[in-house]
XYZ file of C-alpha atoms in Angstrom:
331
model
C 220.025 260.925 -58.310
C 218.128 260.861 -55.013
C 214.780 259.685 -56.658
C 216.615 257.089 -58.319
C 218.017 255.845 -54.956
C 214.584 255.805 -53.504
C 213.572 253.300 -56.300
C 216.197 251.028 -55.502
C 215.137 248.030 -53.180
C 216.281 248.011 -49.500
C 217.292 244.725 -47.974
C 218.005 244.557 -44.124
C 219.062 241.158 -42.691
C 216.824 240.614 -39.608
C 217.467 237.582 -37.425
C 214.509 235.133 -37.316
C 214.854 234.500 -33.629
C 215.755 237.747 -31.895
C 215.543 235.928 -28.397
C 218.395 233.491 -29.176
C 221.133 233.448 -26.714
C 224.568 234.436 -27.389
C 227.208 231.979 -28.304
C 229.886 232.014 -25.898
C 232.522 229.491 -27.004
C 232.623 226.561 -29.555
C 229.354 227.524 -30.911
C 227.454 226.888 -27.524
C 225.442 228.972 -25.310
C 226.236 229.712 -21.670
C 223.470 227.007 -20.714
C 224.935 224.456 -23.123
C 228.423 224.927 -21.648
C 227.277 224.716 -18.183
C 225.337 221.521 -18.946
C 228.336 219.764 -20.696
C 230.737 221.139 -18.099
C 228.612 219.493 -15.483
C 228.517 216.083 -17.215
C 232.326 216.381 -17.863
C 232.942 217.130 -14.050
C 230.845 214.196 -13.020
C 232.266 211.821 -15.448
C 235.824 212.947 -14.231
C 234.767 212.496 -10.604
C 233.159 209.071 -11.425
C 236.657 208.047 -13.056
C 238.741 209.210 -10.121
C 236.419 207.231 -7.664
C 236.302 204.044 -9.744
C 239.990 204.048 -11.254
C 241.483 201.497 -9.016
C 238.277 199.290 -9.233
C 237.286 199.484 -12.890
C 239.879 199.095 -15.918
C 239.873 202.065 -18.299
C 237.922 200.017 -21.046
C 234.969 199.355 -18.714
C 234.873 202.921 -17.664
C 234.803 204.215 -21.430
C 232.052 201.695 -22.361
C 229.930 203.582 -19.808
C 231.287 207.007 -20.184
C 231.148 207.363 -24.161
C 227.382 206.746 -24.459
C 226.579 209.027 -21.611
C 228.812 211.716 -23.124
C 227.108 211.062 -26.517
C 223.568 211.250 -25.140
C 224.690 214.468 -23.100
C 225.877 216.181 -26.565
C 222.879 215.221 -28.298
C 220.328 216.293 -25.710
C 222.225 219.654 -25.435
C 222.978 220.411 -29.145
C 219.833 218.857 -30.838
C 216.870 220.965 -31.309
C 213.410 220.359 -32.355
C 210.663 222.909 -33.079
C 212.921 225.734 -31.882
C 213.567 223.976 -28.146
C 216.609 221.908 -27.235
C 216.402 218.399 -26.540
C 217.115 218.944 -22.960
C 214.450 221.437 -22.628
C 211.918 218.819 -24.058
C 213.072 216.322 -21.688
C 212.645 218.464 -18.808
C 209.147 219.398 -19.931
C 208.199 215.795 -20.471
C 209.414 214.973 -16.873
C 207.292 217.929 -15.525
C 204.273 217.008 -17.317
C 204.760 213.228 -16.090
C 205.197 214.416 -12.566
C 202.364 216.864 -12.756
C 198.471 216.326 -12.378
C 196.986 214.711 -15.340
C 193.331 215.637 -14.706
C 192.499 219.376 -14.388
C 189.144 220.651 -13.626
C 187.844 224.558 -13.894
C 187.961 225.312 -10.023
C 189.095 228.974 -9.827
C 187.651 229.584 -6.411
C 189.236 226.671 -4.838
C 192.311 227.408 -2.874
C 195.603 225.399 -2.853
C 196.694 222.867 -5.508
C 193.822 220.139 -5.256
C 190.212 220.004 -5.157
C 188.909 219.359 -1.597
C 187.362 215.898 -0.554
C 183.687 215.250 -0.849
C 181.821 215.635 2.652
C 182.276 213.066 5.384
C 178.683 211.745 4.789
C 179.248 210.895 1.311
C 179.990 207.093 1.234
C 180.988 206.568 -2.256
C 184.655 207.169 -3.286
C 185.528 207.553 -6.896
C 189.328 207.586 -6.422
C 191.760 210.401 -6.528
C 190.399 213.755 -7.105
C 191.487 216.083 -10.089
C 193.529 219.243 -9.427
C 192.121 222.697 -10.355
C 192.797 224.151 -13.771
C 194.544 227.550 -13.160
C 193.779 229.425 -16.295
C 196.316 232.529 -17.161
C 193.442 234.952 -17.528
C 191.635 235.840 -14.375
C 189.130 238.448 -15.758
C 188.094 240.235 -18.805
C 186.999 243.736 -18.462
C 183.863 245.163 -20.673
C 186.883 247.315 -22.482
C 188.469 244.204 -23.548
C 191.642 244.257 -21.010
C 192.387 240.660 -20.084
C 193.775 240.517 -16.406
C 196.663 237.908 -16.254
C 197.345 238.149 -12.519
C 200.923 238.358 -11.697
C 201.668 238.492 -15.406
C 200.161 241.882 -16.077
C 197.350 243.015 -18.134
C 197.095 242.828 -21.966
C 194.559 244.100 -24.560
C 194.071 242.585 -28.062
C 193.560 244.337 -31.387
C 192.601 243.048 -34.979
C 194.794 244.460 -37.737
C 194.296 244.405 -41.518
C 196.825 243.294 -44.040
C 198.980 245.432 -46.377
C 199.743 244.049 -49.928
C 203.546 244.812 -49.554
C 204.796 242.869 -52.627
C 202.749 244.988 -55.189
C 204.115 248.348 -54.084
C 206.947 250.240 -55.785
C 210.213 250.469 -53.646
C 209.328 253.932 -52.768
C 205.982 252.907 -51.284
C 207.527 250.219 -49.448
C 209.960 252.528 -47.818
C 207.120 254.573 -46.738
C 205.251 251.556 -45.256
C 208.372 250.520 -43.451
C 208.952 253.800 -41.921
C 205.478 254.103 -40.591
C 205.872 250.420 -39.056
C 209.190 251.533 -37.644
C 207.877 254.623 -35.899
C 205.204 252.411 -34.237
C 208.276 250.090 -33.094
C 210.133 252.839 -31.707
C 206.950 253.917 -29.670
C 206.903 250.521 -27.621
C 207.468 250.773 -24.028
C 206.193 247.150 -23.317
C 206.022 243.685 -24.608
C 203.969 243.107 -27.662
C 203.049 239.929 -29.788
C 201.661 239.654 -33.345
C 199.773 236.563 -33.784
C 198.766 235.430 -37.167
C 195.979 232.847 -37.048
C 193.462 230.841 -39.434
C 189.877 231.011 -38.119
C 186.714 229.355 -39.602
C 184.804 231.466 -42.143
C 180.988 231.436 -41.380
C 179.084 232.665 -44.563
C 175.617 232.166 -43.043
C 175.200 235.894 -41.952
C 176.429 236.949 -45.388
C 173.964 234.629 -47.095
C 171.307 235.586 -44.825
C 171.886 239.428 -45.558
C 171.886 238.646 -49.337
C 168.489 236.872 -49.007
C 167.090 239.717 -47.044
C 168.051 242.594 -49.259
C 167.288 240.825 -52.500
C 163.618 241.648 -52.732
C 164.354 245.467 -52.166
C 166.585 245.837 -55.158
C 165.194 248.133 -57.878
C 165.643 245.631 -60.717
C 164.391 242.037 -61.165
C 167.898 241.252 -62.673
C 169.540 242.680 -59.636
C 167.427 240.467 -57.300
C 168.133 237.299 -59.381
C 171.849 238.032 -59.248
C 171.813 238.554 -55.412
C 169.879 235.234 -54.816
C 172.421 233.435 -57.317
C 175.446 234.865 -55.238
C 173.737 233.624 -52.162
C 173.159 230.133 -53.648
C 176.950 230.167 -54.734
C 177.965 231.100 -51.163
C 175.922 228.272 -49.778
C 177.219 225.867 -52.055
C 180.816 226.957 -51.368
C 180.177 226.806 -47.704
C 178.804 223.195 -48.186
C 181.748 221.872 -50.190
C 184.886 223.545 -48.765
C 186.280 224.224 -45.432
C 186.658 227.896 -45.426
C 189.251 229.741 -43.408
C 190.125 233.359 -42.877
C 193.266 234.824 -41.809
C 193.300 236.961 -38.622
C 195.962 239.075 -37.309
C 195.893 239.897 -33.885
C 198.116 242.699 -32.034
C 198.675 241.896 -28.325
C 199.791 244.582 -26.056
C 200.917 244.139 -22.426
C 201.292 246.640 -19.601
C 204.607 248.421 -19.843
C 205.030 248.879 -16.083
C 205.048 245.613 -13.847
C 204.022 247.924 -10.819
C 200.605 248.493 -12.422
C 199.402 245.163 -12.707
C 195.840 244.377 -11.462
C 195.302 248.062 -11.157
C 193.012 250.741 -13.059
C 196.294 252.418 -13.983
C 197.564 249.321 -15.719
C 194.138 249.187 -17.763
C 194.593 252.807 -18.625
C 198.219 252.300 -19.869
C 197.538 249.271 -22.052
C 194.558 251.050 -23.484
C 196.580 254.083 -24.338
C 199.330 251.593 -26.052
C 196.237 250.491 -28.077
C 195.144 253.885 -29.128
C 198.920 254.812 -30.096
C 199.248 251.668 -32.115
C 196.051 252.514 -34.034
C 197.345 256.021 -34.764
C 200.816 255.070 -35.672
C 199.958 252.117 -37.621
C 197.415 254.109 -39.615
C 200.438 255.760 -41.476
C 201.502 252.259 -42.684
C 197.944 251.570 -43.947
C 197.273 249.030 -41.323
C 193.794 249.527 -39.667
C 193.905 248.558 -36.080
C 190.630 248.038 -33.983
C 190.796 247.178 -30.299
C 188.556 244.340 -29.096
C 185.968 244.794 -26.531
C 185.094 242.115 -23.832
C 182.569 240.207 -25.960
C 184.957 240.135 -28.883
C 187.999 238.872 -26.762
C 185.724 236.178 -25.432
C 184.962 234.940 -28.849
C 188.498 235.006 -29.844
C 189.772 233.002 -26.793
C 186.827 230.493 -27.418
C 187.498 229.855 -31.145
C 191.170 229.514 -30.460
C 190.385 226.679 -27.843
C 187.502 225.222 -29.705
C 188.001 226.056 -33.536
C 185.009 223.950 -34.383
C 182.579 225.030 -31.899
C 179.741 227.631 -32.262
C 180.693 230.758 -30.057
C 177.750 233.299 -30.838
C 176.129 233.561 -27.432
C 179.502 234.181 -25.163
C 177.880 237.630 -24.126
C 174.905 236.098 -22.687
C 176.428 233.119 -20.684
C 176.939 233.294 -16.951
C 180.316 233.994 -15.336
C 182.180 231.628 -13.075
C 181.454 233.716 -10.356
C 178.107 235.171 -11.129
C 174.928 234.259 -9.331
C 172.433 232.200 -11.468
C 168.792 232.577 -10.619
C 165.832 230.604 -12.085
C 162.918 232.158 -13.756
C 159.773 232.020 -11.438
C 157.792 230.078 -14.055
C 160.468 227.370 -13.880
C 159.883 226.970 -10.118
C 156.323 227.493 -9.988
C 154.763 226.700 -13.433
C 151.506 228.084 -12.175
C 153.069 231.461 -11.417
C 151.643 234.487 -13.388
C 154.406 236.935 -13.878
C 151.868 239.680 -14.309
C 150.421 238.873 -10.843
C 147.086 237.793 -12.345
């Protein structure tokens, strides 16, 4: 009987948006009730102030459209956001700076003016671009300043649908053990990344002559040619699953203790998710830079990020560049 119960499917309803605010009254949240209440109080005050000056019909002509706009703005939603939140974001974007430039070392909210001896004036100067990531350690820990520190890990997928109900229960139990171990914020990101087959093709071309049989060599060259044709005729994508772990304690922000705490969370996730057949690999600094670069510029080439200079690093020229006749060996 117990074995038969284990083979039965298990279905548990989980809300799609666990951060959805509670409904207080009339199917509305506290924020929606506050906005509509403010509009109602404002219209009532306007009616009391203009009751002796305007007829009721004129007041209703103005009040009814305003009430309808307020209801639509508060109740309506698009892409998971309320219309009032979208309108507020539009206003903040319109009033904010439209041109931003990388200037992490510039204090304040605007780029300083040019020196007084510069005669040319190009108009209004742009504002500095404040990126959320302030530093990336060699271990792959991202420093977000006041928002703490995070670490990124890549995860493998699990074919859940082809498992039996008993195997699915085991996988769910392993995933649940990891969820119960969490002490800080966590985010699971599933993104599509460009698939570059050039390294695989180069490897096949390289190992083909060393194969023990001519038929294997021909098959290796044929497979390399197939991959080249596939890459030239299709826009190939691959799915990447990222696990983002943040510092569990706000008091450890920007400190070595915060880095060690978030790295321990990554090691614990790697250990616990292995029971759910999920392979977790923490990313180092170079891999994190590559992930961020491909997220901001998916169609660019990002293979030399580890050799590029940092924003605050000192750049020195080669002696042969400054003095073409200079001999580096001293001869």
